[in-house]
Amino acid sequence: MNKIDFAVILLFYCVNKAHLQELENNHDWDVLIFTQQWPETVCKEWVHHNPSHTCKMPKKDDSWSIHGIWPTKLGTLGPSFCNRTWFFDPEEIRPIETDLINVWTNIEEGTEIYSFWAHEWTKHGTCAAVLEPLSSQFKYFSKGLNFFQQYDMSVVLAQAGIVPDNDKEYKLIDIYNAVKNKLKVNPSIQCRIEDGRTFLVEIRICFDKKLNLTSCDGIKHRKLNRQVPIITNCDSTSGILYPHNEKPPNKLYVELYKLVTWLQWFTL
Ligand SMILES: *[C@@H]1O[C@H](CO)[C@@H](O)[C@H](O)[C@H]1NC(C)=O
Ligand SMILES: *[C@@H]1O[C@H](CO)[C@@H](O)[C@H](O)[C@H]1NC(C)=O
């Protein structure tokens, strides 16, 4: 290698390194994405990873649950992990813990008790915390509960006649319009494919830095369906399933049922 080559490579390396550093340190963002997820679909994915997995469902039947509040710079993903030494502290959220369990549910049962909230806090919360109304763990998680109360997707969708149903297939445009007509902003609709069928998994709505609703236009997606003029990864040509959340059967009932059938057999 001659000196020029070496210098070019070194220069390239430095520029690249500086660029990465800049990305690391740039914690600037434009909007907050508030994401609600459909527990039944999240559960399907979790069990798909490993059939021995079980799910924890939100307290209320057929309820959406919170995924997170994600500060986002338009046209890119993140920022994330804005302060790697600001750890999740369960004591901070203790006063609202029951509410969080009920509606900000860690569906992936068997994972460490606080792992879901700790992840949301360290990845997203530490970046959201530059805003005064989100500047602590208590405030960040309380705001999630508050958004959920105001913009519960069960309520928003039901007003357009979109309700959980194990067989019915909904059209992407109808789900999208239900949210758009009610909230007057453009949401993002996310689907998952399981066993060749398309399931609704997430509805994301966006807020500006005053915490007012704003359209999600310009947010980046890993996978985007460019066939339709809406923000989605769903296949607009296939029907979308929105099945009931099924609580795992209560073990006691299963045992009782077995006992009763056994007794019936015995006495007949
Ligand atoms: C990161 O968080 C810790 C703990 O709250 C805090 O003491 C520190 O000042 C924060 N660092 C920055 C750069 O904000
Ligand atoms: C935005 O939020 C502020 C404070 O929460 C409120 O006073 C204002 O009316 C809102 N603006 C719009 C356009 O909704």
PDB file of C-alpha atoms and ligand atoms in Angstrom:
ATOM      1  CA  MET A   1       0.000   0.000   0.000  1.00  0.00           C
ATOM      2  CA  ASN A   2       1.490   3.387  -0.906  1.00  0.00           C
ATOM      3  CA  LYS A   3       1.245   6.485   1.211  1.00  0.00           C
ATOM      4  CA  ILE A   4      -1.551   8.059  -0.799  1.00  0.00           C
ATOM      5  CA  ASP A   5      -3.745   4.979  -0.510  1.00  0.00           C
ATOM      6  CA  PHE A   6      -3.100   4.885   3.177  1.00  0.00           C
ATOM      7  CA  ALA A   7      -3.935   8.561   3.608  1.00  0.00           C
ATOM      8  CA  VAL A   8      -7.163   8.135   1.640  1.00  0.00           C
ATOM      9  CA  ILE A   9      -8.217   5.167   3.728  1.00  0.00           C
ATOM     10  CA  LEU A  10      -7.348   6.957   6.948  1.00  0.00           C
ATOM     11  CA  LEU A  11      -9.261  10.043   5.868  1.00  0.00           C
ATOM     12  CA  PHE A  12     -12.248   7.934   4.886  1.00  0.00           C
ATOM     13  CA  TYR A  13     -12.160   6.181   8.227  1.00  0.00           C
ATOM     14  CA  CYS A  14     -12.042   9.447  10.158  1.00  0.00           C
ATOM     15  CA  VAL A  15     -14.880  11.046   8.233  1.00  0.00           C
ATOM     16  CA  ASN A  16     -16.971   7.946   8.707  1.00  0.00           C
ATOM     17  CA  LYS A  17     -16.177   7.772  12.384  1.00  0.00           C
ATOM     18  CA  ALA A  18     -17.030  11.445  12.860  1.00  0.00           C
ATOM     19  CA  HIS A  19     -20.289  10.899  11.012  1.00  0.00           C
ATOM     20  CA  LEU A  20     -21.230   7.980  13.249  1.00  0.00           C
ATOM     21  CA  GLN A  21     -20.321   9.969  16.313  1.00  0.00           C
ATOM     22  CA  GLU A  22     -22.518  12.785  15.129  1.00  0.00           C
ATOM     23  CA  LEU A  23     -25.431  10.387  14.628  1.00  0.00           C
ATOM     24  CA  GLU A  24     -24.840   8.965  18.108  1.00  0.00           C
ATOM     25  CA  ASN A  25     -24.874  12.391  19.707  1.00  0.00           C
ATOM     26  CA  ASN A  26     -27.698  13.891  17.734  1.00  0.00           C
ATOM     27  CA  HIS A  27     -30.700  13.260  19.925  1.00  0.00           C
ATOM     28  CA  ASP A  28     -32.899  15.724  18.122  1.00  0.00           C
ATOM     29  CA  TRP A  29     -36.439  14.661  17.233  1.00  0.00           C
ATOM     30  CA  ASP A  30     -39.620  16.039  15.638  1.00  0.00           C
ATOM     31  CA  VAL A  31     -42.620  13.996  16.753  1.00  0.00           C
ATOM     32  CA  LEU A  32     -43.687  11.459  19.335  1.00  0.00           C
ATOM     33  CA  ILE A  33     -45.188   8.266  17.986  1.00  0.00           C
ATOM     34  CA  PHE A  34     -47.698   6.786  20.414  1.00  0.00           C
ATOM     35  CA  THR A  35     -48.086   3.107  19.572  1.00  0.00           C
ATOM     36  CA  GLN A  36     -50.903   0.858  20.682  1.00  0.00           C
ATOM     37  CA  GLN A  37     -50.715  -2.848  19.955  1.00  0.00           C
ATOM     38  CA  TRP A  38     -53.278  -5.572  19.524  1.00  0.00           C
ATOM     39  CA  PRO A  39     -52.401  -8.188  22.176  1.00  0.00           C
ATOM     40  CA  GLU A  40     -53.746 -11.212  20.300  1.00  0.00           C
ATOM     41  CA  THR A  41     -51.434 -10.567  17.346  1.00  0.00           C
ATOM     42  CA  VAL A  42     -48.421  -9.837  19.557  1.00  0.00           C
ATOM     43  CA  CYS A  43     -49.171 -13.094  21.370  1.00  0.00           C
ATOM     44  CA  LYS A  44     -49.346 -15.032  18.110  1.00  0.00           C
ATOM     45  CA  GLU A  45     -45.863 -13.785  17.220  1.00  0.00           C
ATOM     46  CA  TRP A  46     -44.488 -14.594  20.672  1.00  0.00           C
ATOM     47  CA  VAL A  47     -45.833 -18.145  20.535  1.00  0.00           C
ATOM     48  CA  HIS A  48     -44.625 -18.482  16.951  1.00  0.00           C
ATOM     49  CA  HIS A  49     -41.031 -17.837  18.150  1.00  0.00           C
ATOM     50  CA  ASN A  50     -41.355 -20.732  20.537  1.00  0.00           C
ATOM     51  CA  PRO A  51     -44.474 -22.858  21.049  1.00  0.00           C
ATOM     52  CA  SER A  52     -43.743 -23.133  24.780  1.00  0.00           C
ATOM     53  CA  HIS A  53     -44.241 -19.361  25.185  1.00  0.00           C
ATOM     54  CA  THR A  54     -47.351 -18.080  26.920  1.00  0.00           C
ATOM     55  CA  CYS A  55     -48.898 -14.631  26.932  1.00  0.00           C
ATOM     56  CA  LYS A  56     -50.156 -12.238  29.526  1.00  0.00           C
ATOM     57  CA  MET A  57     -53.181 -10.293  28.366  1.00  0.00           C
ATOM     58  CA  PRO A  58     -54.394  -6.839  29.464  1.00  0.00           C
ATOM     59  CA  LYS A  59     -56.913  -6.852  32.277  1.00  0.00           C
ATOM     60  CA  LYS A  60     -59.890  -5.970  30.119  1.00  0.00           C
ATOM     61  CA  ASP A  61     -61.068  -8.369  27.412  1.00  0.00           C
ATOM     62  CA  ASP A  62     -60.601  -7.195  23.844  1.00  0.00           C
ATOM     63  CA  SER A  63     -58.566  -4.230  24.967  1.00  0.00           C
ATOM     64  CA  TRP A  64     -55.664  -2.676  23.078  1.00  0.00           C
ATOM     65  CA  SER A  65     -52.481  -2.179  25.046  1.00  0.00           C
ATOM     66  CA  ILE A  66     -49.702   0.370  25.007  1.00  0.00           C
ATOM     67  CA  HIS A  67     -46.413  -0.364  23.300  1.00  0.00           C
ATOM     68  CA  GLY A  68     -44.639   2.940  23.816  1.00  0.00           C
ATOM     69  CA  ILE A  69     -44.085   6.623  23.143  1.00  0.00           C
ATOM     70  CA  TRP A  70     -41.267   6.986  20.645  1.00  0.00           C
ATOM     71  CA  PRO A  71     -39.517  10.296  19.905  1.00  0.00           C
ATOM     72  CA  THR A  72     -38.794  10.298  16.197  1.00  0.00           C
ATOM     73  CA  LYS A  73     -36.933  12.445  13.728  1.00  0.00           C
ATOM     74  CA  LEU A  74     -38.809  12.573  10.430  1.00  0.00           C
ATOM     75  CA  GLY A  75     -37.211  10.509   7.685  1.00  0.00           C
ATOM     76  CA  THR A  76     -35.177   8.377  10.043  1.00  0.00           C
ATOM     77  CA  LEU A  77     -35.586   5.973  12.953  1.00  0.00           C
ATOM     78  CA  GLY A  78     -34.957   7.147  16.483  1.00  0.00           C
ATOM     79  CA  PRO A  79     -33.121   8.745  18.236  1.00  0.00           C
ATOM     80  CA  SER A  80     -32.828   6.037  20.838  1.00  0.00           C
ATOM     81  CA  PHE A  81     -30.877   5.324  24.035  1.00  0.00           C
ATOM     82  CA  CYS A  82     -30.219   9.006  24.717  1.00  0.00           C
ATOM     83  CA  ASN A  83     -28.822   8.390  28.188  1.00  0.00           C
ATOM     84  CA  ARG A  84     -27.420   4.943  28.802  1.00  0.00           C
ATOM     85  CA  THR A  85     -26.847   5.567  32.495  1.00  0.00           C
ATOM     86  CA  TRP A  86     -30.420   6.588  33.283  1.00  0.00           C
ATOM     87  CA  PHE A  87     -31.773   3.188  34.278  1.00  0.00           C
ATOM     88  CA  PHE A  88     -35.361   2.125  34.741  1.00  0.00           C
ATOM     89  CA  ASP A  89     -36.317   2.296  38.405  1.00  0.00           C
ATOM     90  CA  PRO A  90     -39.475   0.403  39.475  1.00  0.00           C
ATOM     91  CA  GLU A  91     -39.799   2.661  42.537  1.00  0.00           C
ATOM     92  CA  GLU A  92     -40.524   5.616  40.262  1.00  0.00           C
ATOM     93  CA  ILE A  93     -43.574   4.015  38.688  1.00  0.00           C
ATOM     94  CA  ARG A  94     -44.818   2.245  41.821  1.00  0.00           C
ATOM     95  CA  PRO A  95     -47.884   4.526  42.248  1.00  0.00           C
ATOM     96  CA  ILE A  96     -49.152   3.614  38.748  1.00  0.00           C
ATOM     97  CA  GLU A  97     -47.817   0.079  38.525  1.00  0.00           C
ATOM     98  CA  THR A  98     -51.237  -1.614  38.617  1.00  0.00           C
ATOM     99  CA  ASP A  99     -52.502   0.572  35.789  1.00  0.00           C
ATOM    100  CA  LEU A 100     -49.382  -0.194  33.785  1.00  0.00           C
ATOM    101  CA  ILE A 101     -49.834  -3.937  34.317  1.00  0.00           C
ATOM    102  CA  ASN A 102     -53.435  -3.614  33.128  1.00  0.00           C
ATOM    103  CA  VAL A 103     -52.906  -1.575  29.966  1.00  0.00           C
ATOM    104  CA  TRP A 104     -49.146  -1.313  29.284  1.00  0.00           C
ATOM    105  CA  THR A 105     -48.959  -5.069  29.539  1.00  0.00           C
ATOM    106  CA  ASN A 106     -45.845  -7.134  28.999  1.00  0.00           C
ATOM    107  CA  ILE A 107     -47.567  -9.679  26.778  1.00  0.00           C
ATOM    108  CA  GLU A 108     -44.433 -11.790  26.489  1.00  0.00           C
ATOM    109  CA  GLU A 109     -45.007 -13.743  29.671  1.00  0.00           C
ATOM    110  CA  GLY A 110     -41.984 -15.322  31.287  1.00  0.00           C
ATOM    111  CA  THR A 111     -39.648 -12.436  30.450  1.00  0.00           C
ATOM    112  CA  GLU A 112     -38.238 -10.516  33.397  1.00  0.00           C
ATOM    113  CA  ILE A 113     -41.001  -8.615  35.186  1.00  0.00           C
ATOM    114  CA  TYR A 114     -39.834  -5.077  34.353  1.00  0.00           C
ATOM    115  CA  SER A 115     -38.018  -5.839  31.095  1.00  0.00           C
ATOM    116  CA  PHE A 116     -40.655  -4.368  28.776  1.00  0.00           C
ATOM    117  CA  TRP A 117     -40.967  -1.041  30.613  1.00  0.00           C
ATOM    118  CA  ALA A 118     -37.205  -0.877  31.168  1.00  0.00           C
ATOM    119  CA  HIS A 119     -36.701  -1.291  27.421  1.00  0.00           C
ATOM    120  CA  GLU A 120     -39.241   1.386  26.521  1.00  0.00           C
ATOM    121  CA  TRP A 121     -37.715   3.767  29.045  1.00  0.00           C
ATOM    122  CA  THR A 122     -34.045   3.332  28.160  1.00  0.00           C
ATOM    123  CA  LYS A 123     -34.592   3.189  24.407  1.00  0.00           C
ATOM    124  CA  HIS A 124     -37.294   5.871  24.004  1.00  0.00           C
ATOM    125  CA  GLY A 125     -38.091   7.504  27.338  1.00  0.00           C
ATOM    126  CA  THR A 126     -34.578   8.848  27.851  1.00  0.00           C
ATOM    127  CA  CYS A 127     -34.943  10.686  24.510  1.00  0.00           C
ATOM    128  CA  ALA A 128     -38.460  11.937  25.242  1.00  0.00           C
ATOM    129  CA  ALA A 129     -37.301  13.321  28.589  1.00  0.00           C
ATOM    130  CA  VAL A 130     -36.052  16.586  27.036  1.00  0.00           C
ATOM    131  CA  LEU A 131     -39.697  17.689  27.123  1.00  0.00           C
ATOM    132  CA  GLU A 132     -40.697  18.912  30.545  1.00  0.00           C
ATOM    133  CA  PRO A 133     -44.005  16.950  30.630  1.00  0.00           C
ATOM    134  CA  LEU A 134     -42.008  13.741  29.991  1.00  0.00           C
ATOM    135  CA  SER A 135     -38.920  14.522  32.022  1.00  0.00           C
ATOM    136  CA  SER A 136     -39.106  11.608  34.474  1.00  0.00           C
ATOM    137  CA  GLN A 137     -40.040   7.943  34.382  1.00  0.00           C
ATOM    138  CA  PHE A 138     -43.196   8.662  36.303  1.00  0.00           C
ATOM    139  CA  LYS A 139     -44.187  11.374  33.831  1.00  0.00           C
ATOM    140  CA  TYR A 140     -43.321   9.304  30.756  1.00  0.00           C
ATOM    141  CA  PHE A 141     -45.377   6.302  31.822  1.00  0.00           C
ATOM    142  CA  SER A 142     -48.225   8.453  33.172  1.00  0.00           C
ATOM    143  CA  LYS A 143     -48.421  10.229  29.820  1.00  0.00           C
ATOM    144  CA  GLY A 144     -48.763   6.854  28.106  1.00  0.00           C
ATOM    145  CA  LEU A 145     -51.713   5.995  30.365  1.00  0.00           C
ATOM    146  CA  ASN A 146     -53.203   9.399  29.694  1.00  0.00           C
ATOM    147  CA  PHE A 147     -52.851   9.106  25.871  1.00  0.00           C
ATOM    148  CA  PHE A 148     -54.378   5.642  26.069  1.00  0.00           C
ATOM    149  CA  GLN A 149     -57.388   6.927  27.956  1.00  0.00           C
ATOM    150  CA  GLN A 150     -57.914   9.686  25.414  1.00  0.00           C
ATOM    151  CA  TYR A 151     -57.192   7.754  22.233  1.00  0.00           C
ATOM    152  CA  ASP A 152     -58.106   4.157  23.059  1.00  0.00           C
ATOM    153  CA  MET A 153     -58.235   2.405  19.686  1.00  0.00           C
ATOM    154  CA  SER A 154     -61.012   0.055  20.829  1.00  0.00           C
ATOM    155  CA  VAL A 155     -63.232   3.105  21.112  1.00  0.00           C
ATOM    156  CA  VAL A 156     -61.969   4.815  17.958  1.00  0.00           C
ATOM    157  CA  LEU A 157     -62.416   1.710  15.784  1.00  0.00           C
ATOM    158  CA  ALA A 158     -65.753   0.680  17.322  1.00  0.00           C
ATOM    159  CA  GLN A 159     -67.222   4.032  16.357  1.00  0.00           C
ATOM    160  CA  ALA A 160     -66.670   3.035  12.734  1.00  0.00           C
ATOM    161  CA  GLY A 161     -68.121  -0.432  13.317  1.00  0.00           C
ATOM    162  CA  ILE A 162     -64.714  -2.104  13.447  1.00  0.00           C
ATOM    163  CA  VAL A 163     -64.843  -4.559  16.331  1.00  0.00           C
ATOM    164  CA  PRO A 164     -62.893  -7.731  17.129  1.00  0.00           C
ATOM    165  CA  ASP A 165     -64.165 -10.735  15.200  1.00  0.00           C
ATOM    166  CA  ASN A 166     -62.430 -14.065  14.715  1.00  0.00           C
ATOM    167  CA  ASP A 167     -63.515 -14.509  11.101  1.00  0.00           C
ATOM    168  CA  LYS A 168     -64.320 -11.170   9.591  1.00  0.00           C
ATOM    169  CA  GLU A 169     -61.709  -9.558   7.375  1.00  0.00           C
ATOM    170  CA  TYR A 170     -61.449  -5.798   7.405  1.00  0.00           C
ATOM    171  CA  LYS A 171     -60.133  -3.556   4.667  1.00  0.00           C
ATOM    172  CA  LEU A 172     -57.013  -1.532   5.340  1.00  0.00           C
ATOM    173  CA  ILE A 173     -58.658   1.637   4.064  1.00  0.00           C
ATOM    174  CA  ASP A 174     -61.588   1.215   6.468  1.00  0.00           C
ATOM    175  CA  ILE A 175     -59.284   0.835   9.488  1.00  0.00           C
ATOM    176  CA  TYR A 176     -57.237   3.811   8.341  1.00  0.00           C
ATOM    177  CA  ASN A 177     -60.285   5.997   7.745  1.00  0.00           C
ATOM    178  CA  ALA A 178     -61.785   5.066  11.113  1.00  0.00           C
ATOM    179  CA  VAL A 179     -58.768   6.603  12.860  1.00  0.00           C
ATOM    180  CA  LYS A 180     -58.334   9.482  10.455  1.00  0.00           C
ATOM    181  CA  ASN A 181     -61.982  10.559  10.528  1.00  0.00           C
ATOM    182  CA  LYS A 182     -62.138  10.457  14.291  1.00  0.00           C
ATOM    183  CA  LEU A 183     -58.788  12.064  15.163  1.00  0.00           C
ATOM    184  CA  LYS A 184     -58.371  14.249  12.018  1.00  0.00           C
ATOM    185  CA  VAL A 185     -54.741  13.222  11.550  1.00  0.00           C
ATOM    186  CA  ASN A 186     -52.976  10.537   9.503  1.00  0.00           C
ATOM    187  CA  PRO A 187     -52.094   7.460  11.552  1.00  0.00           C
ATOM    188  CA  SER A 188     -49.797   4.556  10.719  1.00  0.00           C
ATOM    189  CA  ILE A 189     -51.320   1.081  10.519  1.00  0.00           C
ATOM    190  CA  GLN A 190     -49.151  -1.996  11.035  1.00  0.00           C
ATOM    191  CA  CYS A 191     -49.874  -5.649  10.229  1.00  0.00           C
ATOM    192  CA  ARG A 192     -48.187  -8.987  10.813  1.00  0.00           C
ATOM    193  CA  ILE A 193     -48.493 -12.083   8.713  1.00  0.00           C
ATOM    194  CA  GLU A 194     -48.966 -15.313  10.655  1.00  0.00           C
ATOM    195  CA  ASP A 195     -49.728 -18.628   8.952  1.00  0.00           C
ATOM    196  CA  GLY A 196     -50.231 -16.790   5.690  1.00  0.00           C
ATOM    197  CA  ARG A 197     -52.931 -14.530   7.070  1.00  0.00           C
ATOM    198  CA  THR A 198     -52.732 -10.806   7.755  1.00  0.00           C
ATOM    199  CA  PHE A 199     -53.406  -9.550  11.290  1.00  0.00           C
ATOM    200  CA  LEU A 200     -53.726  -6.026  12.598  1.00  0.00           C
ATOM    201  CA  VAL A 201     -50.881  -5.496  15.098  1.00  0.00           C
ATOM    202  CA  GLU A 202     -50.310  -1.787  15.742  1.00  0.00           C
ATOM    203  CA  ILE A 203     -51.905   1.600  15.302  1.00  0.00           C
ATOM    204  CA  ARG A 204     -49.577   4.543  15.707  1.00  0.00           C
ATOM    205  CA  ILE A 205     -50.605   8.144  16.124  1.00  0.00           C
ATOM    206  CA  CYS A 206     -48.293  11.113  16.361  1.00  0.00           C
ATOM    207  CA  PHE A 207     -47.919  14.142  18.586  1.00  0.00           C
ATOM    208  CA  ASP A 208     -45.918  17.327  18.232  1.00  0.00           C
ATOM    209  CA  LYS A 209     -43.733  18.778  20.975  1.00  0.00           C
ATOM    210  CA  LYS A 210     -46.734  20.544  22.485  1.00  0.00           C
ATOM    211  CA  LEU A 211     -48.286  17.083  22.800  1.00  0.00           C
ATOM    212  CA  ASN A 212     -50.983  17.970  20.314  1.00  0.00           C
ATOM    213  CA  LEU A 213     -52.028  15.360  17.765  1.00  0.00           C
ATOM    214  CA  THR A 214     -50.308  15.705  14.410  1.00  0.00           C
ATOM    215  CA  SER A 215     -50.194  13.577  11.263  1.00  0.00           C
ATOM    216  CA  CYS A 216     -47.559  10.855  11.106  1.00  0.00           C
ATOM    217  CA  ASP A 217     -46.520  11.968   7.576  1.00  0.00           C
ATOM    218  CA  GLY A 218     -42.771  11.671   7.107  1.00  0.00           C
ATOM    219  CA  ILE A 219     -42.057   9.064   9.748  1.00  0.00           C
ATOM    220  CA  LYS A 220     -39.799   6.299   8.518  1.00  0.00           C
ATOM    221  CA  HIS A 221     -40.659   2.619   8.416  1.00  0.00           C
ATOM    222  CA  ARG A 222     -38.478  -0.380   8.018  1.00  0.00           C
ATOM    223  CA  LYS A 223     -41.045  -1.876   5.653  1.00  0.00           C
ATOM    224  CA  LEU A 224     -43.466   0.392   3.900  1.00  0.00           C
ATOM    225  CA  ASN A 225     -46.224  -0.542   1.484  1.00  0.00           C
ATOM    226  CA  ARG A 226     -45.646   1.955  -1.310  1.00  0.00           C
ATOM    227  CA  GLN A 227     -48.655   0.766  -3.272  1.00  0.00           C
ATOM    228  CA  VAL A 228     -51.039   2.887  -1.228  1.00  0.00           C
ATOM    229  CA  PRO A 229     -50.917   6.566  -0.238  1.00  0.00           C
ATOM    230  CA  ILE A 230     -51.123   5.764   3.468  1.00  0.00           C
ATOM    231  CA  ILE A 231     -48.499   4.949   6.072  1.00  0.00           C
ATOM    232  CA  THR A 232     -48.645   1.197   6.477  1.00  0.00           C
ATOM    233  CA  ASN A 233     -46.813  -2.060   6.005  1.00  0.00           C
ATOM    234  CA  CYS A 234     -50.086  -3.939   5.491  1.00  0.00           C
ATOM    235  CA  ASP A 235     -50.847  -5.597   2.195  1.00  0.00           C
ATOM    236  CA  SER A 236     -53.774  -3.543   0.948  1.00  0.00           C
ATOM    237  CA  THR A 237     -55.077  -6.387  -1.227  1.00  0.00           C
ATOM    238  CA  SER A 238     -55.605  -8.900   1.576  1.00  0.00           C
ATOM    239  CA  GLY A 239     -58.275  -8.747   4.254  1.00  0.00           C
ATOM    240  CA  ILE A 240     -57.049  -7.862   7.712  1.00  0.00           C
ATOM    241  CA  LEU A 241     -58.003  -9.952  10.736  1.00  0.00           C
ATOM    242  CA  TYR A 242     -58.780  -8.313  14.078  1.00  0.00           C
ATOM    243  CA  PRO A 243     -59.515 -11.344  16.265  1.00  0.00           C
ATOM    244  CA  HIS A 244     -60.723 -11.389  19.854  1.00  0.00           C
ATOM    245  CA  ASN A 245     -58.101 -11.447  22.578  1.00  0.00           C
ATOM    246  CA  GLU A 246     -58.332 -14.874  24.027  1.00  0.00           C
ATOM    247  CA  LYS A 247     -57.398 -15.186  27.666  1.00  0.00           C
ATOM    248  CA  PRO A 248     -55.580 -18.438  28.282  1.00  0.00           C
ATOM    249  CA  PRO A 249     -58.001 -20.898  29.898  1.00  0.00           C
ATOM    250  CA  ASN A 250     -57.929 -20.808  33.657  1.00  0.00           C
ATOM    251  CA  LYS A 251     -56.083 -23.897  34.853  1.00  0.00           C
ATOM    252  CA  LEU A 252     -58.495 -24.493  37.738  1.00  0.00           C
ATOM    253  CA  TYR A 253     -61.454 -24.619  35.363  1.00  0.00           C
ATOM    254  CA  VAL A 254     -59.646 -27.068  33.115  1.00  0.00           C
ATOM    255  CA  GLU A 255     -59.005 -29.369  36.083  1.00  0.00           C
ATOM    256  CA  LEU A 256     -62.602 -29.034  37.298  1.00  0.00           C
ATOM    257  CA  TYR A 257     -63.871 -29.830  33.830  1.00  0.00           C
ATOM    258  CA  LYS A 258     -61.739 -32.964  33.707  1.00  0.00           C
ATOM    259  CA  LEU A 259     -63.022 -34.012  37.126  1.00  0.00           C
ATOM    260  CA  VAL A 260     -66.644 -33.465  36.121  1.00  0.00           C
ATOM    261  CA  THR A 261     -66.318 -35.474  32.908  1.00  0.00           C
ATOM    262  CA  TRP A 262     -64.553 -38.213  34.829  1.00  0.00           C
ATOM    263  CA  LEU A 263     -67.342 -38.287  37.456  1.00  0.00           C
ATOM    264  CA  GLN A 264     -69.969 -38.383  34.718  1.00  0.00           C
ATOM    265  CA  TRP A 265     -68.278 -41.353  33.144  1.00  0.00           C
ATOM    266  CA  PHE A 266     -68.077 -43.007  36.540  1.00  0.00           C
ATOM    267  CA  THR A 267     -71.722 -42.524  37.490  1.00  0.00           C
ATOM    268  CA  LEU A 268     -73.313 -43.337  34.121  1.00  0.00           C
TER     269      LEU A 268
HETATM  270  C1  LIG B   1     -28.074  10.732  32.422  1.00  0.00           C
HETATM  271  O1  LIG B   1     -28.879  10.313  33.484  1.00  0.00           O
HETATM  272  C2  LIG B   1     -28.277  10.417  34.758  1.00  0.00           C
HETATM  273  C3  LIG B   1     -29.232   9.787  35.767  1.00  0.00           C
HETATM  274  O2  LIG B   1     -30.465  10.440  35.775  1.00  0.00           O
HETATM  275  C4  LIG B   1     -27.997  11.886  35.046  1.00  0.00           C
HETATM  276  O3  LIG B   1     -27.377  12.006  36.298  1.00  0.00           O
HETATM  277  C5  LIG B   1     -27.094  12.450  33.950  1.00  0.00           C
HETATM  278  O4  LIG B   1     -26.925  13.829  34.146  1.00  0.00           O
HETATM  279  C6  LIG B   1     -27.711  12.196  32.586  1.00  0.00           C
HETATM  280  N1  LIG B   1     -26.745  12.575  31.552  1.00  0.00           N
HETATM  281  C7  LIG B   1     -27.055  13.441  30.600  1.00  0.00           C
HETATM  282  C8  LIG B   1     -25.984  13.692  29.603  1.00  0.00           C
HETATM  283  O5  LIG B   1     -28.142  13.994  30.557  1.00  0.00           O
HETATM  284  C1  LIG B   2     -51.826  22.621  21.423  1.00  0.00           C
HETATM  285  O1  LIG B   2     -51.613  22.435  22.790  1.00  0.00           O
HETATM  286  C2  LIG B   2     -51.683  23.604  23.568  1.00  0.00           C
HETATM  287  C3  LIG B   2     -51.251  23.260  24.964  1.00  0.00           C
HETATM  288  O2  LIG B   2     -51.525  21.942  25.307  1.00  0.00           O
HETATM  289  C4  LIG B   2     -53.089  24.176  23.466  1.00  0.00           C
HETATM  290  O3  LIG B   2     -53.216  25.326  24.240  1.00  0.00           O
HETATM  291  C5  LIG B   2     -53.379  24.487  22.008  1.00  0.00           C
HETATM  292  O4  LIG B   2     -54.686  24.940  21.866  1.00  0.00           O
HETATM  293  C6  LIG B   2     -53.154  23.269  21.134  1.00  0.00           C
HETATM  294  N1  LIG B   2     -53.233  23.652  19.754  1.00  0.00           N
HETATM  295  C7  LIG B   2     -54.012  23.033  18.900  1.00  0.00           C
HETATM  296  C8  LIG B   2     -53.958  23.536  17.499  1.00  0.00           C
HETATM  297  O5  LIG B   2     -54.721  22.092  19.213  1.00  0.00           O
END
